[in-house]
């Protein structure tokens, strides 16, 4: 079902129409087979880059689309309605471009950004480690100074596009800048000692490769640090707010697809002489699914519009990620229920949607972490009034 969107300009409406046509032609026909075969769709990302969909929220001066975040996220949602792995990849690529765009030197922005946001290069984001998923401040991978450059060692975990990306926004401890200092680096796979591990064997989103990245005394050239030394954690956390909105949009797109599959099945399947959609038990279930999808969409759009207006949006981003991914898990599970036994088979996409939804409650900060973030914001915002 085409979502009736309220868009700010005719240009935005045309962009959504382009996205739908492209996604129907290039994504939807490939999704089931690629997920089944655990095949990474590199050629699809090349196509998205060619038409400008990999750089939408970045400035036109560096080759981006100059679109508001609220428009960009609705493009991501449209892609997710056809193929969640690809939509997630677009969100991760945007996340990976963020540090250079916001904190890079004029020379770095001029040299790197046009290829990155123009979609000719695909990005990855290396923050997590096996022992420090929800606590990035506990990371151990490090870079020590060596002349004008650095030597990087350690391992980063759960890297989306690991082994396929052309650049990696990588966060490493830099002990020369203080015991707890972390810095951001722009790494590329051509550096000696940079080695992705074999891909993880995942429950879902199997078309999206996830792999650890090993750094075996990688010589990092001077000029590859992004932002100030020791300020990497602040860079990472600022980017994660945007990334959480991306995950929220992916989750809503996935939930919308699950709802569409359930409604279509309920209109065709008959029981006790009536379509099952005409049975109140099923109709109410579908109604709750629709309410969850539209509520989740509203939460990410509220946060995105705050971001576009230059207002603080960290709390709203966590709310959007929490609400949207919990909704996706519930809606995809209910879609399997509506389809009954058929929903538990691979003849229908509902079971795949359910498997794909689960990880969305985990990455970009687990939903337990989102609740902690929201609670801290509430306490901080209430303090002045109570003081």
Coordinates of C-alpha atoms in Angstrom, one line a residue:
X1 CA 0.0 0.0 0.0
X2 CA 1.4 3.4 -0.9
X3 CA 1.7 5.6 2.2
X4 CA -0.1 9.0 1.8
X5 CA 2.7 11.4 2.8
X6 CA 2.6 15.0 3.7
X7 CA 5.7 16.4 2.0
X8 CA 7.1 20.0 2.2
X9 CA 7.8 20.6 -1.5
X10 CA 7.0 19.3 -5.0
X11 CA 10.7 18.3 -5.2
X12 CA 10.2 16.1 -2.2
X13 CA 7.1 14.5 -3.7
X14 CA 9.0 13.8 -6.9
X15 CA 11.8 12.3 -4.9
X16 CA 9.4 9.9 -3.1
X17 CA 7.9 8.9 -6.5
X18 CA 11.4 8.2 -7.9
X19 CA 12.3 6.2 -4.8
X20 CA 9.1 4.1 -5.2
X21 CA 9.7 3.4 -8.8
X22 CA 13.3 2.5 -8.3
X23 CA 12.6 0.4 -5.3
X24 CA 9.8 -1.5 -7.1
X25 CA 12.1 -2.2 -10.1
X26 CA 15.4 -2.8 -8.4
X27 CA 14.8 -3.8 -4.8
X28 CA 11.6 -5.7 -4.5
X29 CA 12.4 -8.4 -7.2
X30 CA 15.8 -9.2 -5.5
X31 CA 15.0 -9.1 -1.8
X32 CA 13.7 -12.6 -1.1
X33 CA 16.4 -14.4 -3.1
X34 CA 19.3 -12.3 -1.8
X35 CA 18.2 -12.7 1.8
X36 CA 17.8 -16.5 1.3
X37 CA 21.2 -16.7 -0.3
X38 CA 22.8 -14.3 2.2
X39 CA 24.1 -12.3 -0.7
X40 CA 25.3 -8.6 -0.4
X41 CA 23.6 -6.4 -3.0
X42 CA 26.6 -4.2 -3.8
X43 CA 25.2 -3.4 -7.3
X44 CA 22.0 -2.1 -5.7
X45 CA 23.9 0.4 -3.7
X46 CA 25.8 1.5 -6.8
X47 CA 22.4 2.2 -8.5
X48 CA 21.2 4.1 -5.5
X49 CA 24.3 6.2 -5.6
X50 CA 24.0 6.9 -9.3
X51 CA 20.5 8.5 -8.7
X52 CA 21.6 10.4 -5.6
X53 CA 19.9 8.4 -2.9
X54 CA 23.0 7.9 -0.8
X55 CA 23.7 11.5 0.0
X56 CA 20.2 13.1 0.4
X57 CA 20.7 14.9 3.8
X58 CA 24.1 16.4 2.9
X59 CA 24.8 19.8 1.4
X60 CA 24.7 20.3 -2.4
X61 CA 28.1 21.9 -2.1
X62 CA 29.7 18.5 -1.5
X63 CA 27.5 16.6 -3.9
X64 CA 24.6 15.8 -1.6
X65 CA 20.9 16.2 -2.1
X66 CA 20.4 19.1 0.3
X67 CA 17.2 17.5 1.6
X68 CA 15.6 17.9 5.1
X69 CA 16.1 15.0 7.4
X70 CA 12.3 14.5 7.5
X71 CA 12.3 13.9 3.7
X72 CA 15.4 11.7 3.7
X73 CA 14.0 9.4 6.4
X74 CA 10.8 8.9 4.4
X75 CA 12.9 7.8 1.5
X76 CA 14.6 5.3 3.8
X77 CA 11.2 4.1 4.9
X78 CA 10.1 3.6 1.3
X79 CA 13.2 1.6 0.6
X80 CA 12.6 -0.5 3.8
X81 CA 9.1 -1.3 2.6
X82 CA 10.8 -3.2 -0.3
X83 CA 14.0 -4.4 1.3
X84 CA 15.0 -3.7 4.9
X85 CA 18.7 -4.7 4.4
X86 CA 19.2 -2.1 1.7
X87 CA 17.4 0.6 3.7
X88 CA 19.6 -0.1 6.7
X89 CA 22.6 0.1 4.5
X90 CA 21.6 3.6 3.4
X91 CA 21.2 4.6 7.0
X92 CA 24.6 3.2 8.0
X93 CA 26.2 4.9 5.0
X94 CA 24.7 8.2 6.1
X95 CA 26.0 7.6 9.6
X96 CA 29.5 6.9 8.3
X97 CA 29.6 10.1 6.3
X98 CA 28.5 12.2 9.3
X99 CA 31.8 12.6 11.1
X100 CA 33.6 14.0 8.0
X101 CA 30.7 16.2 7.1
X102 CA 30.4 17.7 10.6
X103 CA 33.9 17.6 12.0
X104 CA 36.2 17.1 9.1
X105 CA 38.8 19.8 8.0
X106 CA 38.1 21.8 4.9
X107 CA 40.7 19.7 3.1
X108 CA 39.1 16.4 4.3
X109 CA 35.6 17.6 3.3
X110 CA 36.8 18.7 -0.1
X111 CA 38.8 15.5 -0.8
X112 CA 36.6 12.8 0.6
X113 CA 32.9 14.0 0.9
X114 CA 32.0 14.3 -2.8
X115 CA 32.8 10.6 -3.5
X116 CA 31.2 9.5 -0.2
X117 CA 27.9 11.4 -0.4
X118 CA 27.8 11.0 -4.2
X119 CA 27.4 7.3 -3.5
X120 CA 30.5 6.2 -5.4
X121 CA 32.0 4.9 -2.2
X122 CA 30.1 2.9 0.4
X123 CA 30.7 3.5 4.1
X124 CA 30.7 1.6 7.4
X125 CA 30.8 2.7 11.0
X126 CA 33.2 1.0 13.5
X127 CA 32.2 1.9 17.1
X128 CA 31.2 -1.3 18.9
X129 CA 33.5 -4.0 20.3
X130 CA 32.6 -7.5 21.4
X131 CA 32.9 -6.6 25.1
X132 CA 31.7 -3.0 24.7
X133 CA 28.6 -2.9 22.7
X134 CA 26.4 -0.6 24.8
X135 CA 29.4 1.1 26.5
X136 CA 31.6 2.5 23.8
X137 CA 33.7 4.3 26.4
X138 CA 35.0 0.8 27.4
X139 CA 36.6 0.2 24.0
X140 CA 40.1 -1.3 23.8
X141 CA 41.1 -1.0 20.2
X142 CA 43.6 1.8 20.0
X143 CA 45.8 4.0 17.9
X144 CA 49.2 5.2 19.1
X145 CA 51.2 7.9 17.6
X146 CA 54.0 6.9 15.2
X147 CA 55.8 9.9 13.8
X148 CA 53.2 12.1 12.1
X149 CA 50.7 9.2 11.8
X150 CA 49.4 6.4 14.0
X151 CA 49.5 2.7 14.4
X152 CA 46.0 1.1 15.0
X153 CA 45.5 -2.3 16.6
X154 CA 42.5 -4.2 18.0
X155 CA 39.2 -5.4 16.7
X156 CA 35.8 -3.7 16.1
X157 CA 32.7 -5.8 16.1
X158 CA 29.3 -5.8 14.5
X159 CA 30.3 -3.7 11.5
X160 CA 27.6 -3.3 8.9
X161 CA 29.1 -3.6 5.4
X162 CA 32.2 -5.1 7.0
X163 CA 34.3 -6.4 4.1
X164 CA 32.3 -4.5 1.5
X165 CA 32.7 -0.9 2.5
X166 CA 35.1 1.5 0.8
X167 CA 35.7 3.6 3.9
X168 CA 35.2 3.0 7.7
X169 CA 34.5 5.8 10.2
X170 CA 36.4 4.1 13.0
X171 CA 36.7 5.1 16.7
X172 CA 39.8 4.1 18.6
X173 CA 41.3 4.8 22.0
X174 CA 44.2 7.3 21.7
X175 CA 46.1 7.0 25.0
X176 CA 48.5 9.8 24.1
X177 CA 45.5 12.1 24.5
X178 CA 44.5 10.8 28.0
X179 CA 43.6 7.5 29.6
X180 CA 40.0 7.7 28.5
X181 CA 40.4 9.6 25.2
X182 CA 38.9 8.3 22.0
X183 CA 39.5 9.7 18.6
X184 CA 37.8 9.2 15.2
X185 CA 39.7 8.0 12.1
X186 CA 38.9 7.7 8.4
X187 CA 40.2 4.2 7.5
X188 CA 40.2 2.5 4.1
X189 CA 40.6 -1.3 3.4
X190 CA 43.7 -0.7 1.3
X191 CA 45.7 -0.1 4.5
X192 CA 48.1 -3.0 5.3
X193 CA 46.9 -4.9 8.3
X194 CA 43.2 -3.9 7.9
X195 CA 41.3 -7.2 7.7
X196 CA 37.5 -8.0 7.9
X197 CA 36.6 -11.2 9.7
X198 CA 34.2 -13.7 8.1
X199 CA 30.6 -12.5 8.2
X200 CA 28.4 -13.2 11.2
X201 CA 25.7 -15.9 10.7
X202 CA 22.6 -13.9 11.6
X203 CA 18.9 -14.7 12.3
X204 CA 17.7 -12.0 9.8
X205 CA 18.9 -9.1 7.6
X206 CA 21.1 -11.7 6.0
X207 CA 21.5 -9.6 2.8
X208 CA 23.3 -7.0 5.0
X209 CA 26.8 -8.3 5.8
X210 CA 27.9 -7.8 9.4
X211 CA 31.5 -8.6 10.2
X212 CA 34.2 -7.8 12.7
X213 CA 37.2 -5.7 11.5
X214 CA 40.6 -6.6 12.7
X215 CA 43.4 -4.0 12.9
X216 CA 46.8 -5.6 13.0
X217 CA 49.2 -2.8 13.5
X218 CA 47.7 -0.7 10.7
X219 CA 49.8 2.3 9.7
X220 CA 47.3 5.2 9.6
X221 CA 48.6 8.1 7.6
X222 CA 48.7 11.6 8.9
X223 CA 45.5 13.5 8.1
X224 CA 43.2 10.5 8.7
X225 CA 42.0 11.7 12.1
X226 CA 38.6 13.3 11.9
X227 CA 37.9 16.0 14.4
X228 CA 40.0 17.0 17.4
X229 CA 42.2 14.4 19.2
X230 CA 40.4 12.8 22.1
X231 CA 36.9 14.0 21.0
X232 CA 35.9 10.9 19.2
X233 CA 33.3 9.8 21.7
X234 CA 31.4 13.0 21.4
X235 CA 31.5 12.7 17.6
X236 CA 30.2 9.1 17.9
X237 CA 27.4 9.9 20.2
X238 CA 26.2 13.0 18.2
X239 CA 26.1 10.8 15.1
X240 CA 24.1 8.1 16.9
X241 CA 21.1 10.4 17.3
X242 CA 20.8 10.7 13.6
X243 CA 21.5 6.9 13.2
X244 CA 18.7 6.1 15.6
X245 CA 16.3 8.1 13.4
X246 CA 17.5 6.0 10.4
X247 CA 16.8 2.8 12.3
X248 CA 13.4 4.1 13.3
X249 CA 12.5 4.8 9.6
X250 CA 13.7 1.3 8.6
X251 CA 11.6 -0.3 11.3
X252 CA 8.5 1.6 10.2
X253 CA 9.0 0.6 6.6
X254 CA 9.4 -3.0 7.6
X255 CA 6.3 -2.8 9.9
X256 CA 4.3 -1.2 7.0
X257 CA 5.2 -4.1 4.7
X258 CA 4.1 -6.6 7.4
X259 CA 0.8 -4.8 7.8
X260 CA 0.2 -4.8 4.0
X261 CA 0.9 -8.5 3.8
X262 CA -1.5 -9.2 6.7
X263 CA -4.3 -7.1 5.3
X264 CA -4.0 -8.6 1.8
X265 CA -4.1 -12.1 3.3
X266 CA -7.1 -11.2 5.5
X267 CA -9.0 -10.0 2.5
X268 CA -8.5 -13.2 0.5
X269 CA -8.6 -15.9 3.2
X270 CA -12.0 -17.2 4.3
X271 CA -13.1 -19.0 7.4
X272 CA -16.6 -20.0 8.6
X273 CA -18.0 -18.6 5.3
X274 CA -16.5 -15.1 5.7
X275 CA -13.3 -13.3 4.9
X276 CA -11.2 -13.4 8.0
X277 CA -10.9 -9.6 7.9
X278 CA -14.7 -9.6 8.6
X279 CA -14.1 -11.4 11.9
X280 CA -13.7 -9.0 14.7
X281 CA -10.8 -10.8 16.3
X282 CA -8.7 -10.3 13.1
X283 CA -10.0 -6.8 12.3
X284 CA -9.1 -5.6 15.8
X285 CA -5.6 -7.1 15.4
X286 CA -5.1 -5.4 12.1
X287 CA -6.4 -2.1 13.6
X288 CA -3.8 -2.3 16.4
X289 CA -1.1 -3.0 13.8
X290 CA -2.1 0.0 11.8
X291 CA -2.2 2.2 14.8
X292 CA 1.3 1.1 15.8
X293 CA 2.7 1.8 12.4
X294 CA 1.3 5.3 12.1
X295 CA 2.2 6.2 15.7
X296 CA 5.8 5.1 15.0
X297 CA 6.0 7.1 11.8
X298 CA 4.8 10.1 13.7
X299 CA 7.5 9.8 16.3
X300 CA 10.4 9.7 13.9
X301 CA 9.0 12.6 11.9
X302 CA 8.6 14.7 15.1
X303 CA 12.3 14.1 15.9
X304 CA 13.4 14.7 12.3
X305 CA 11.6 18.0 12.1
X306 CA 13.3 19.1 15.4
X307 CA 16.6 18.3 13.9
X308 CA 15.8 20.2 10.7
X309 CA 14.8 23.2 12.8
X310 CA 18.1 23.1 14.7
X311 CA 16.4 22.2 18.0
X312 CA 17.7 19.5 20.4
X313 CA 16.4 16.2 19.4
X314 CA 18.4 13.5 21.3
X315 CA 15.5 12.5 23.6
X316 CA 13.1 12.5 20.7
X317 CA 15.5 10.3 18.6
X318 CA 15.7 7.7 21.4
X319 CA 11.9 7.8 21.7
X320 CA 11.5 7.3 17.9
X321 CA 14.0 4.4 17.9
X322 CA 12.3 2.8 20.9
X323 CA 8.8 3.2 19.7
X324 CA 9.4 2.3 16.1
X325 CA 11.5 -0.8 16.7
X326 CA 9.2 -2.2 19.4
X327 CA 6.3 -1.5 17.0
X328 CA 8.1 -3.4 14.2
X329 CA 8.6 -6.4 16.4
X330 CA 4.9 -6.4 17.5
X331 CA 3.5 -5.8 14.1
X332 CA 5.6 -8.4 12.3
X333 CA 4.8 -11.0 15.0
X334 CA 1.1 -10.2 14.6
X335 CA 1.4 -10.5 10.8
X336 CA 2.6 -14.1 11.2
X337 CA -0.4 -14.6 13.5
X338 CA -2.9 -13.3 11.0
X339 CA -1.5 -15.6 8.3
X340 CA -1.6 -18.5 10.7
X341 CA 0.3 -21.6 9.6
X342 CA 1.1 -20.0 6.3
X343 CA 2.8 -17.2 8.1
X344 CA 5.3 -19.6 9.7
X345 CA 6.4 -20.9 6.3
X346 CA 8.8 -19.3 3.8
X347 CA 6.1 -19.2 1.2
X348 CA 5.2 -15.8 2.6
X349 CA 7.5 -12.9 3.6
X350 CA 5.9 -12.5 7.1
X351 CA 8.4 -14.9 8.8
X352 CA 11.3 -13.0 7.3
X353 CA 9.9 -9.7 8.4
X354 CA 9.6 -11.1 11.9
X355 CA 13.2 -12.3 12.0
X356 CA 14.4 -8.9 10.6
X357 CA 12.5 -6.9 13.1
X358 CA 14.2 -8.4 16.1
X359 CA 17.7 -6.9 15.6
X360 CA 16.2 -3.5 15.3
X361 CA 15.5 -3.5 19.0
X362 CA 19.3 -4.2 19.5
X363 CA 21.5 -2.2 17.2
X364 CA 22.1 1.6 17.4
X365 CA 21.7 1.2 21.1
X366 CA 19.5 -1.5 22.6
X367 CA 16.0 -0.4 23.6
X368 CA 17.0 -0.8 27.2
X369 CA 19.7 1.8 26.5
X370 CA 17.1 4.1 24.8
X371 CA 15.0 3.9 28.0
X372 CA 18.1 4.9 30.0
X373 CA 18.7 7.9 27.7
X374 CA 15.1 9.0 27.8
X375 CA 15.1 8.8 31.6
X376 CA 18.3 10.8 31.9
X377 CA 16.9 13.5 29.7
X378 CA 13.7 13.6 31.8
X379 CA 15.7 14.0 35.0
X380 CA 18.0 16.7 33.5
X381 CA 15.1 18.7 32.0
X382 CA 13.1 18.5 35.2
X383 CA 15.9 19.6 37.5
X384 CA 15.8 23.4 36.9
X385 CA 12.0 23.5 37.6
X386 CA 12.5 21.6 40.9
X387 CA 15.6 23.4 42.0

